[in-house]
Coordinates of C-alpha atoms and ligand atoms in Angstrom, one line a residue:
M29 CA 22.5 69.9 -78.8
I30 CA 23.9 68.2 -76.5
V31 CA 20.8 69.3 -74.7
E32 CA 18.6 66.9 -76.3
N33 CA 18.8 63.0 -75.3
N34 CA 21.5 63.8 -72.9
L35 CA 21.2 61.8 -69.2
F36 CA 20.1 64.7 -67.3
D37 CA 17.4 65.8 -69.9
S38 CA 13.7 66.2 -68.3
H39 CA 11.0 69.2 -68.1
M40 CA 13.3 71.1 -66.0
Y41 CA 16.4 70.8 -67.6
K42 CA 15.0 71.5 -71.5
E43 CA 13.2 74.8 -69.2
V44 CA 16.6 76.1 -67.2
I45 CA 18.7 75.6 -70.7
R46 CA 16.1 77.2 -72.6
Q47 CA 16.4 80.3 -70.0
Y48 CA 20.5 80.1 -70.5
D49 CA 20.2 79.8 -74.4
E50 CA 18.3 82.6 -74.6
V51 CA 19.9 85.0 -71.8
S52 CA 24.0 84.2 -73.6
D53 CA 22.6 84.8 -76.8
L54 CA 22.0 88.9 -75.7
I55 CA 25.5 88.6 -73.6
N56 CA 27.6 86.6 -76.9
L57 CA 28.0 84.2 -74.6
D58 CA 32.0 82.6 -75.2
S59 CA 31.3 79.4 -77.2
N60 CA 33.1 77.4 -75.4
I61 CA 31.8 78.0 -72.0
R62 CA 28.9 78.4 -73.1
E63 CA 28.6 74.7 -74.0
R64 CA 30.5 73.8 -71.1
L65 CA 28.0 75.5 -68.3
K66 CA 24.8 73.2 -69.5
L67 CA 26.4 70.3 -67.7
P68 CA 27.1 69.5 -64.6
Q69 CA 30.6 69.1 -63.9
R70 CA 29.7 65.8 -61.3
S71 CA 26.7 64.0 -60.8
L72 CA 26.4 60.9 -58.8
V73 CA 23.6 59.0 -58.4
V74 CA 23.1 56.5 -55.4
T75 CA 20.6 53.5 -54.5
F76 CA 20.8 52.1 -51.7
P77 CA 18.2 49.6 -48.9
F78 CA 15.6 51.3 -46.9
R79 CA 13.8 49.3 -44.2
R80 CA 10.4 50.5 -43.5
D81 CA 9.5 50.0 -39.8
E82 CA 7.4 47.2 -41.0
Y83 CA 10.6 44.3 -41.3
D84 CA 9.6 42.2 -43.2
E85 CA 9.5 45.3 -46.0
V86 CA 12.5 46.6 -47.5
E87 CA 12.6 48.7 -50.4
T88 CA 14.9 50.1 -52.8
V89 CA 15.1 54.3 -52.9
I90 CA 17.2 56.8 -55.6
G91 CA 19.0 59.6 -54.5
Y92 CA 20.7 62.0 -56.7
R93 CA 24.2 65.0 -56.2
V94 CA 24.8 66.5 -58.2
Q95 CA 27.5 69.4 -58.8
H96 CA 27.2 72.3 -61.7
V97 CA 30.1 74.4 -60.9
L98 CA 33.8 73.4 -59.2
S99 CA 35.1 76.6 -60.2
M100 CA 34.8 79.3 -57.3
G101 CA 34.7 77.0 -54.1
P102 CA 32.4 74.6 -52.4
T103 CA 29.6 74.0 -53.5
K104 CA 26.2 74.6 -52.1
G105 CA 22.1 73.8 -52.4
G106 CA 19.7 72.1 -50.7
I107 CA 18.5 69.0 -50.8
R108 CA 14.9 67.4 -51.6
Y109 CA 12.2 64.9 -50.8
A110 CA 9.9 63.9 -53.6
P111 CA 8.4 60.8 -54.9
D112 CA 9.3 61.9 -58.2
V113 CA 13.0 63.4 -57.9
N114 CA 15.1 62.3 -60.3
L115 CA 18.6 63.6 -61.9
G116 CA 17.4 66.3 -64.5
E117 CA 15.7 68.3 -62.3
V118 CA 18.3 68.1 -59.5
T119 CA 20.6 68.8 -62.0
A120 CA 18.2 71.8 -63.3
L121 CA 18.1 72.7 -59.8
A122 CA 21.4 72.9 -59.6
I123 CA 22.5 74.8 -62.4
L124 CA 19.8 77.8 -61.8
M125 CA 21.9 77.1 -57.4
S126 CA 25.0 78.2 -59.4
W127 CA 23.3 81.0 -60.9
K128 CA 21.7 82.2 -57.4
S129 CA 24.9 82.2 -55.6
A130 CA 27.2 84.3 -58.6
I131 CA 23.8 86.5 -58.3
V132 CA 24.5 87.9 -54.6
G133 CA 28.2 87.0 -54.8
L134 CA 29.0 84.0 -52.9
P135 CA 31.8 81.8 -53.4
Y136 CA 30.2 78.6 -54.1
G137 CA 28.7 76.3 -57.1
G138 CA 26.2 75.4 -57.3
A139 CA 24.8 71.9 -56.2
K140 CA 21.3 69.9 -55.3
G141 CA 20.4 66.6 -53.7
G142 CA 17.5 64.9 -53.8
V143 CA 15.9 61.4 -52.7
A144 CA 12.7 60.3 -54.3
I145 CA 10.9 59.5 -52.0
D146 CA 7.6 61.6 -50.3
P147 CA 8.6 61.6 -46.7
N148 CA 5.3 62.7 -45.8
P149 CA 4.0 59.1 -44.4
L150 CA 7.3 58.4 -42.7
T151 CA 7.8 58.2 -39.1
R152 CA 10.5 59.9 -37.4
A153 CA 12.6 56.5 -37.3
E154 CA 12.1 56.2 -41.2
K155 CA 13.3 59.8 -42.3
Q156 CA 16.7 59.4 -40.0
R157 CA 17.7 55.6 -42.0
V158 CA 17.0 57.2 -45.0
T159 CA 18.8 60.2 -44.4
R160 CA 21.7 58.8 -42.8
R161 CA 21.8 56.0 -45.5
Y162 CA 22.2 58.2 -48.2
T163 CA 24.7 60.8 -46.6
A164 CA 27.4 57.2 -46.2
E165 CA 26.3 56.5 -49.7
L166 CA 27.2 61.1 -50.4
L167 CA 30.4 60.7 -48.7
P168 CA 33.1 60.4 -51.5
I169 CA 32.0 64.0 -52.4
I170 CA 30.3 65.7 -50.1
G171 CA 32.6 67.7 -47.7
V172 CA 33.1 71.1 -45.2
D173 CA 35.0 73.1 -48.3
K174 CA 33.8 70.1 -50.6
D175 CA 30.2 70.2 -51.3
I176 CA 27.9 71.7 -48.2
P177 CA 24.3 70.1 -48.4
A178 CA 20.9 72.1 -46.8
P179 CA 16.8 71.6 -46.2
D180 CA 15.1 72.2 -49.4
L181 CA 11.9 70.6 -50.1
G182 CA 11.2 67.8 -47.3
T183 CA 13.9 68.1 -45.9
D184 CA 13.7 70.5 -42.2
E185 CA 16.6 71.6 -39.5
Q186 CA 16.4 67.6 -38.0
T187 CA 17.7 66.1 -41.3
M188 CA 20.2 68.1 -41.8
A189 CA 20.6 67.1 -37.6
W190 CA 21.1 63.8 -39.1
I191 CA 23.5 64.7 -41.7
M192 CA 26.1 66.5 -39.6
D193 CA 25.5 63.4 -37.1
T194 CA 26.6 61.0 -40.1
Y195 CA 29.2 62.2 -41.6
S196 CA 30.6 63.3 -38.0
N197 CA 31.3 59.5 -37.5
F198 CA 32.2 58.8 -40.3
V199 CA 35.0 61.7 -40.1
G200 CA 35.9 61.1 -36.6
S201 CA 35.4 64.8 -35.0
P202 CA 32.3 67.0 -35.3
Q203 CA 31.3 68.8 -38.3
P204 CA 29.4 71.3 -38.7
G205 CA 29.9 73.2 -41.2
I206 CA 29.1 69.8 -43.6
V207 CA 25.8 71.7 -43.7
T208 CA 24.3 74.5 -43.1
G209 CA 19.8 75.0 -41.9
K210 CA 21.1 72.8 -38.4
P211 CA 19.2 73.1 -35.4
V212 CA 20.9 76.4 -32.9
S213 CA 21.9 73.9 -30.6
L214 CA 24.6 72.0 -33.3
G215 CA 26.4 75.2 -35.2
G216 CA 22.5 76.3 -36.7
S217 CA 22.9 80.0 -37.3
I218 CA 19.4 81.8 -35.3
T219 CA 18.1 83.3 -38.0
R220 CA 18.8 80.7 -41.3
R221 CA 15.0 79.5 -40.7
E222 CA 13.6 83.1 -41.2
S223 CA 16.6 84.2 -44.2
T224 CA 14.5 83.1 -47.1
G225 CA 10.7 85.0 -46.3
R226 CA 12.2 87.8 -44.7
G227 CA 15.0 88.6 -47.7
A228 CA 12.3 88.2 -50.8
V229 CA 9.9 90.6 -48.8
A230 CA 12.8 92.4 -48.7
V231 CA 13.7 92.3 -52.1
G232 CA 9.5 92.2 -53.0
Q233 CA 9.4 96.2 -50.8
A234 CA 12.5 97.3 -52.6
A235 CA 10.8 96.3 -56.4
M236 CA 7.7 98.1 -55.4
E237 CA 9.4 101.5 -54.1
K238 CA 11.5 101.7 -58.4
L239 CA 7.9 100.8 -59.1
G240 CA 6.2 103.9 -56.9
K241 CA 3.8 101.3 -55.6
S242 CA 4.0 100.9 -51.3
Y243 CA 5.1 97.3 -49.8
K244 CA 2.7 98.7 -47.0
D245 CA -1.0 98.4 -47.5
S246 CA -0.5 96.1 -50.3
R247 CA -2.5 92.9 -50.2
V248 CA -0.6 89.9 -49.7
V249 CA -1.2 86.2 -51.0
I250 CA 0.6 83.6 -50.5
Q251 CA 1.3 80.1 -51.4
G252 CA 3.2 77.4 -48.6
F253 CA 3.2 77.8 -45.0
G254 CA 6.5 76.2 -44.7
N255 CA 10.2 77.9 -44.2
V256 CA 9.9 80.8 -46.9
G257 CA 6.5 81.1 -46.7
R258 CA 5.6 81.7 -42.9
Y259 CA 8.4 84.0 -42.7
A260 CA 7.4 86.5 -45.9
A261 CA 3.5 86.7 -44.1
L262 CA 6.0 87.3 -41.1
D263 CA 7.8 89.8 -42.4
S264 CA 5.0 90.9 -44.8
Y265 CA 2.7 91.6 -41.5
E266 CA 5.5 93.5 -39.6
R267 CA 6.4 96.2 -42.5
G268 CA 2.1 96.8 -42.7
A269 CA 0.3 95.2 -45.1
K270 CA -2.8 92.8 -45.5
V271 CA -1.9 89.0 -45.8
V272 CA -5.3 88.3 -46.5
A273 CA -4.7 84.4 -48.0
V274 CA -2.8 81.7 -47.1
N275 CA -2.8 78.2 -47.4
D276 CA -0.6 74.4 -46.7
L277 CA -1.1 71.0 -47.5
G278 CA -4.1 71.6 -44.9
G279 CA -6.3 73.6 -46.5
A280 CA -5.9 77.4 -47.1
V281 CA -7.2 80.7 -44.8
M282 CA -8.7 83.7 -45.9
N283 CA -9.3 87.3 -44.3
N284 CA -9.7 90.1 -46.0
D285 CA -8.8 92.5 -43.4
G286 CA -5.7 91.0 -43.2
L287 CA -4.5 87.6 -41.1
N288 CA -3.3 88.5 -37.5
I289 CA 0.0 86.6 -38.4
P290 CA 1.9 86.6 -35.5
E291 CA -1.8 84.3 -34.1
L292 CA -1.8 82.2 -36.7
F293 CA 1.8 81.5 -35.4
K294 CA 0.3 79.9 -32.3
H295 CA -2.4 78.1 -34.2
I296 CA 0.1 76.1 -36.8
A297 CA 2.5 75.8 -33.5
K298 CA -0.6 73.2 -32.3
N299 CA -2.5 72.2 -35.4
P300 CA -1.0 70.3 -38.3
S301 CA -2.4 73.2 -40.8
V302 CA -3.3 76.7 -41.7
S303 CA -7.1 75.1 -41.6
G304 CA -9.0 75.4 -38.5
F305 CA -7.6 79.3 -37.6
S306 CA -9.9 81.3 -35.8
G307 CA -9.1 84.5 -37.6
G308 CA -10.2 83.7 -41.0
E309 CA -12.0 81.8 -43.4
E310 CA -11.6 78.9 -44.7
Y311 CA -10.7 79.6 -47.9
D312 CA -11.2 75.8 -51.5
G313 CA -10.6 77.7 -54.7
E314 CA -7.5 78.8 -56.0
I315 CA -5.3 80.5 -53.7
L316 CA -3.0 82.0 -56.5
E317 CA -6.5 83.8 -58.3
V318 CA -7.2 85.8 -55.4
D319 CA -7.8 88.9 -55.8
C320 CA -4.0 91.1 -54.4
D321 CA -0.8 93.3 -55.1
V322 CA 1.7 90.7 -54.0
L323 CA 1.1 86.8 -54.5
I324 CA 4.5 84.8 -53.4
P325 CA 4.1 81.1 -54.7
A326 CA 6.3 79.3 -51.1
A327 CA 6.2 75.7 -51.8
V328 CA 6.9 73.9 -55.1
G329 CA 7.5 74.3 -58.5
G330 CA 5.3 74.3 -61.5
V331 CA 2.5 75.6 -60.6
I332 CA 2.5 78.6 -62.0
T333 CA 1.1 78.0 -66.0
S334 CA -0.3 78.8 -69.6
S335 CA -2.8 77.3 -68.2
N336 CA -3.7 80.0 -65.2
A337 CA -1.5 82.6 -65.6
E338 CA -4.1 85.3 -67.3
K339 CA -6.5 84.7 -64.0
I340 CA -3.5 86.1 -61.7
K341 CA -4.3 89.5 -60.5
A342 CA -1.7 90.0 -58.5
N343 CA 0.5 92.6 -60.2
V344 CA 3.5 91.5 -58.6
I345 CA 5.4 88.2 -57.8
I346 CA 7.8 87.6 -55.4
E347 CA 8.8 83.6 -56.1
G348 CA 9.6 82.5 -52.8
A349 CA 10.1 79.1 -54.0
N350 CA 12.8 77.6 -56.7
S351 CA 10.8 77.6 -60.5
P352 CA 7.2 78.0 -59.4
T353 CA 6.5 79.7 -62.9
T354 CA 7.0 77.9 -66.3
L355 CA 8.3 80.5 -68.7
N356 CA 5.0 80.5 -71.0
A357 CA 3.6 82.3 -68.3
D358 CA 6.5 83.7 -67.3
K359 CA 5.6 85.4 -70.4
I360 CA 2.2 85.9 -70.5
L361 CA 2.5 87.3 -67.0
R362 CA 5.0 90.0 -68.4
E363 CA 2.7 91.1 -71.7
N364 CA 0.1 91.4 -69.5
G365 CA 2.7 94.0 -67.1
V366 CA 3.0 92.0 -64.2
V367 CA 6.7 92.1 -62.4
I368 CA 8.0 89.2 -61.0
I369 CA 11.1 88.7 -58.4
P370 CA 12.7 85.9 -59.4
D371 CA 13.1 82.5 -57.9
I372 CA 17.0 83.2 -58.2
L373 CA 17.1 86.4 -56.9
A374 CA 13.7 86.9 -54.8
N375 CA 14.7 83.1 -52.8
A376 CA 19.2 84.0 -52.2
G377 CA 17.7 85.3 -48.4
G378 CA 18.5 81.2 -47.7
I379 CA 21.4 80.7 -49.6
T380 CA 22.9 84.3 -47.8
A381 CA 21.8 83.3 -44.3
S382 CA 23.0 79.8 -45.1
Y383 CA 26.8 81.2 -46.4
F384 CA 27.2 82.8 -43.0
E385 CA 26.6 80.0 -40.8
W386 CA 29.3 77.7 -42.5
V387 CA 31.4 80.8 -42.4
Q388 CA 30.4 80.8 -38.4
N389 CA 31.2 77.4 -38.3
T390 CA 34.5 76.5 -40.3
Q391 CA 35.6 80.4 -38.3
N392 CA 34.6 79.4 -34.4
Y393 CA 33.0 82.7 -35.2
L394 CA 29.3 83.9 -33.8
W395 CA 27.5 86.6 -34.9
K396 CA 24.4 89.0 -33.6
E397 CA 20.7 87.8 -34.7
T398 CA 20.7 91.8 -35.4
E399 CA 24.2 91.9 -37.1
L400 CA 23.0 88.6 -38.9
H401 CA 20.1 90.1 -39.9
E402 CA 21.4 93.4 -41.3
K403 CA 24.3 91.1 -43.2
L404 CA 21.7 89.9 -44.9
I405 CA 19.1 92.5 -45.9
D406 CA 22.5 94.4 -47.2
V407 CA 23.6 91.2 -49.8
M408 CA 20.0 91.2 -50.4
L409 CA 18.7 95.0 -51.4
T410 CA 23.2 95.1 -52.9
A411 CA 22.0 92.4 -55.1
F412 CA 18.3 94.6 -56.0
E413 CA 20.0 97.0 -57.6
E414 CA 22.4 95.4 -59.5
V415 CA 20.0 93.9 -61.3
W416 CA 17.5 96.6 -61.2
T417 CA 20.2 98.8 -63.0
I418 CA 21.2 95.5 -66.1
S419 CA 17.3 95.4 -66.1
Q420 CA 16.6 98.8 -66.8
K421 CA 20.2 99.9 -69.1
Q422 CA 19.0 96.2 -71.0
S423 CA 15.3 97.1 -71.1
C424 CA 14.6 93.5 -70.1
D425 CA 12.5 91.6 -67.2
L426 CA 14.8 91.3 -63.5
R427 CA 14.6 87.6 -64.4
T428 CA 16.1 88.0 -67.2
A429 CA 19.0 90.9 -65.9
A430 CA 19.1 88.7 -63.0
L431 CA 20.4 85.5 -65.2
I432 CA 22.7 88.5 -67.0
K433 CA 24.3 88.5 -63.6
G434 CA 24.5 85.2 -62.4
I435 CA 25.8 84.1 -65.8
K436 CA 28.5 86.7 -66.7
R437 CA 29.8 86.2 -63.3
V438 CA 30.7 82.3 -62.9
A439 CA 31.6 82.9 -66.8
A440 CA 34.3 85.0 -65.2
A441 CA 35.2 82.4 -63.1
K442 CA 35.6 79.8 -65.6
L443 CA 37.2 81.8 -68.4
T444 CA 39.9 83.2 -65.9
R445 CA 40.9 79.6 -64.5
G446 CA 41.4 78.6 -68.0
L447 CA 42.5 75.2 -68.8
F448 CA 43.2 71.5 -67.4
P449 CA 45.4 70.2 -68.5
Ligands
LIG530 N1 17.8 75.2 -50.6 C1 17.7 76.4 -50.0 C2 17.8 76.9 -52.0 O1 17.1 76.4 -53.0 C3 19.2 76.5 -49.6 C4 20.5 76.4 -50.4 C5 21.8 76.6 -49.2 O2 20.9 77.4 -47.8 O3 22.9 76.0 -49.2 O4 18.0 78.3 -52.3

């Protein structure tokens, strides 16, 4: 059907639609809505010139912003900088953002953006130029009540500050609500940076309790030590779990008695990688295959595949990253009895904290750190309970249950608004 050979076709898009089709069958989704939600409502592809610091080099860079559903409120989702990002990937991620927002009950449709560039070798000045020009190209479709970007892979608080500054200059007044995940000095939320990792561990612990297991004293392995991975590590440590191995692009460290995460934070503040941390040994094997109870993939997508799924020792996986598990791997893991807390639930703490930040910006209101944390955990645990109940009633896995909840809510909003014209 329209999924084959459409503009958005890509491996990731096909996977997202396959999942969606399976769940649509289960819930008997209205056939008109079913086809409609396979395609994003609005997509912008831009190309722009980018000058490297060596002035004789000018490259043409390609960027995207995809808005999936505009029925429930503004659209919302991150912007990623990665060399291989494409329209299909951004679309798939925008669709997942719609389900994610709906699962935690936020008044947003899903969106995602991407710039096909490797941010790692770029200087600060180069990153700033790419960001400002990309923002200028997005002006027709973003806005505080239209579409609100946030960080994702390869972008951070500084990137959001440049987007806010560029947008505010065009509009002629400060517009903190145009992005979330900003520095606190610009109206960013004090807890935004920690929220994805902490939210993931909160639902992970809740899931383990349902399974009759304890998070405290469990052995945890974390792939990635960016914003998501490092706060998942800290939260796990604070809950009394043993974080036995973590890695990042520079290497991996391991300690069978548990790494001292506050000390690792001090190390990472002075060094480019977790590698070289004196509180553990260097590890050069496959991090995902380390013996543990809980595995938290918190880096890039597509890392757990049919080639390594059998080698995973964890009995609980908390998906901190977006789409870390392929559908084939998901099936193998389920057959092996592994419980997966899916990305659209596990990492929804990020967009939930973004929502708090956006509300504070648009209302000129401030909540205290403790209030923000309590609100976050309340939203996450409520969503978890609802998803758990669906999984029990339907005898299905948590990913299917989460999708049932998300898709039903989006479909209900579209059906209630009706057709225009
Ligand atoms: N990029 C994050 C995600 O994939 C956060 C999006 C947001 O805060 O808008 O969930």
